[in-house]
Short mmCIF file of C-alpha atoms in Angstrom, two decimals:
data_model
loop_
_atom_site.label_atom_id
_atom_site.label_comp_id
_atom_site.label_asym_id
_atom_site.label_seq_id
_atom_site.Cartn_x
_atom_site.Cartn_y
_atom_site.Cartn_z
CA MET A 20 62.00 104.52 101.46
CA ASN A 21 61.34 103.03 104.62
CA ASN A 22 63.38 99.90 105.99
CA ASP A 23 61.98 97.03 104.58
CA ASN A 24 62.51 98.40 101.18
CA HIS A 25 65.73 99.11 102.07
CA ASP A 26 66.53 95.44 103.12
CA MET A 27 64.92 93.89 100.22
CA PHE A 28 67.40 96.05 98.09
CA THR A 29 70.53 95.34 100.46
CA ASP A 30 69.62 91.21 99.86
CA ILE A 31 71.17 91.44 95.87
CA ASN A 32 75.01 91.71 96.09
CA SER A 33 77.78 91.08 93.64
CA ASP A 34 78.27 87.69 94.89
CA ASP A 35 74.63 86.52 94.31
CA ILE A 36 75.00 88.65 90.38
CA TYR A 37 78.06 86.49 90.00
CA GLN A 38 76.51 82.62 90.74
CA HIS A 39 73.51 83.74 88.12
CA LEU A 40 75.67 85.37 84.97
CA ASP A 41 74.38 82.17 82.65
CA ASP A 42 70.80 82.86 83.71
CA ILE A 43 71.09 86.36 81.71
CA ASP A 44 70.36 86.45 78.19
CA LEU A 45 72.65 89.00 76.70
CA GLU A 46 70.50 88.78 73.36
CA GLN A 47 67.68 90.47 75.27
CA ARG A 48 68.87 94.09 76.55
CA LYS A 49 66.04 96.16 76.25
CA GLY A 50 65.68 98.44 78.88
CA TRP A 51 69.54 98.16 80.04
CA PRO A 52 71.56 101.47 80.25
CA GLN A 53 73.26 101.70 77.22
CA ALA A 54 76.64 102.52 78.17
CA LEU A 55 76.68 99.05 80.29
CA SER A 56 75.36 97.12 77.17
CA GLU A 57 78.23 98.65 74.89
CA LEU A 58 80.74 97.68 77.40
CA ILE A 59 79.84 93.95 78.07
CA ASP A 60 79.87 94.16 73.95
CA VAL A 61 83.18 95.93 73.60
CA LEU A 62 84.84 93.76 76.34
CA ALA A 63 83.73 90.61 74.71
CA ALA A 64 84.68 91.77 71.49
CA SER A 65 88.21 92.12 72.97
CA ARG A 66 88.15 88.21 74.36
CA LEU A 67 86.85 87.09 70.97
CA LYS A 68 89.44 89.04 69.09
CA HIS A 69 91.96 87.04 71.96
CA GLY A 70 90.70 83.69 70.55
CA GLU A 71 88.16 83.16 73.34
CA GLU A 72 85.03 81.13 72.37
CA GLU A 73 81.69 83.14 71.91
CA LYS A 74 79.82 82.12 75.13
CA ALA A 75 82.90 82.44 77.01
CA ALA A 76 84.00 85.41 75.65
CA LYS A 77 80.44 86.95 76.21
CA ARG A 78 80.17 85.73 80.19
CA GLN A 79 83.57 87.15 80.52
CA GLY A 80 82.37 90.63 78.71
CA LEU A 81 79.75 90.71 81.77
CA GLN A 82 81.93 89.62 84.44
CA LEU A 83 84.26 92.31 83.56
CA ALA A 84 81.65 95.12 83.03
CA LEU A 85 80.21 93.93 86.07
CA ALA A 86 83.73 94.47 87.84
CA VAL A 87 83.68 97.94 86.04
CA ALA A 88 80.11 99.18 87.20
CA GLU A 89 81.29 98.02 90.54
CA HIS A 90 83.77 100.39 91.15
CA PHE A 91 82.88 103.13 88.62
CA GLY A 92 79.31 102.91 88.73
CA GLY A 93 77.44 106.33 89.11
CA MET A 94 80.56 108.12 88.69
CA GLN A 95 81.39 110.55 86.10
CA PHE A 96 84.97 110.28 84.92
CA TYR A 97 87.38 110.91 82.41
CA LEU A 98 88.52 107.91 80.73
CA PRO A 99 91.63 108.65 78.44
CA LYS A 100 91.89 107.21 74.85
CA ALA A 101 94.04 103.98 74.57
CA LYS A 102 96.90 106.44 72.46
CA HIS A 103 98.09 107.06 76.11
CA LEU A 104 98.54 103.17 77.37
CA GLU A 105 100.25 102.29 73.67
CA GLN A 106 102.60 105.32 74.27
CA ILE A 107 102.99 104.09 77.81
CA VAL A 108 103.89 100.46 75.90
CA ARG A 109 105.61 101.85 73.28
CA ASP A 110 108.31 103.77 75.90
CA ILE A 111 108.65 100.66 78.01
CA GLN A 112 109.53 98.79 74.56
CA ILE A 113 112.01 101.62 73.64
CA TRP A 114 114.15 101.53 76.83
CA GLN A 115 114.14 97.44 76.24
CA ASP A 116 115.39 97.98 72.70
CA PHE A 117 117.88 100.59 74.21
CA ASP A 118 121.66 99.03 74.08
CA GLY A 119 123.30 102.79 74.56
CA SER A 120 124.28 103.65 71.13
CA ASN A 121 121.12 103.18 69.05
CA THR A 122 118.87 106.28 69.59
CA LYS A 123 119.08 106.55 65.35
CA GLU A 124 117.45 103.49 64.95
CA LEU A 125 115.34 103.75 67.55
CA ALA A 126 113.92 107.13 66.29
CA ARG A 127 113.14 105.63 62.76
CA LYS A 128 111.50 102.78 64.11
CA TYR A 129 109.03 104.31 66.29
CA ASP A 130 108.93 107.27 63.95
CA LEU A 131 110.10 109.87 66.87
CA THR A 132 112.66 112.51 66.85
CA GLU A 133 116.24 111.51 68.65
CA VAL A 134 115.74 114.19 70.92
CA ARG A 135 112.48 112.70 71.96
CA VAL A 136 113.84 109.09 72.17
CA TYR A 137 116.33 110.83 74.33
CA GLY A 138 113.58 112.14 76.52
CA ILE A 139 111.98 108.49 76.71
CA ILE A 140 115.11 106.71 77.85
CA ARG A 141 115.65 109.46 80.48
CA GLU A 142 112.03 108.91 81.94
CA GLN A 143 112.32 105.39 81.83
CA ARG A 144 115.75 105.34 83.58
CA ARG A 145 114.28 107.44 86.33
CA ALA A 146 111.27 105.29 86.39
CA ASN A 147 113.40 101.91 86.67
CA LYS A 148 115.65 103.44 89.09
CA ASN A 149 112.74 104.34 91.08
CA ARG A 150 111.52 100.63 90.99
CA LEU A 151 114.51 99.29 91.87
CA GLN A 152 114.91 101.64 94.99
CA ASN A 153 111.41 100.50 95.99
CA ASP A 154 112.11 96.62 95.67
CA LEU A 155 115.02 97.41 98.24
CA PHE A 156 112.39 98.24 100.99
CA ILE A 157 109.86 95.17 100.50
#
């Protein structure tokens, strides 16, 4: 590639793309990379599910997909299933629900063994302590 061609491609940046998002017809995506097209659909569907109007949801899906593509584009990486994030949220909820003597109730509520609930409480106590100690240095 000569320098003229290189300059031609460096003129377009993400700010330019964001300014022209409304010009993109999301219904006409023939030739788009499949993963990018699916990502836009998944993100837009998530926004719709959370009450966003359709046009805004599609625009936000496109904006978010662009941000993901800018950061991860061209990389091969492992994306864990949502269950990992769900477990993190569950563990935080268990910590918030813990009153010092309700491990049996928490085990029933979250369908876990008491041993696992104790383990989660220990992990959350440690994480909370680390957060508090880090706040002291800010």
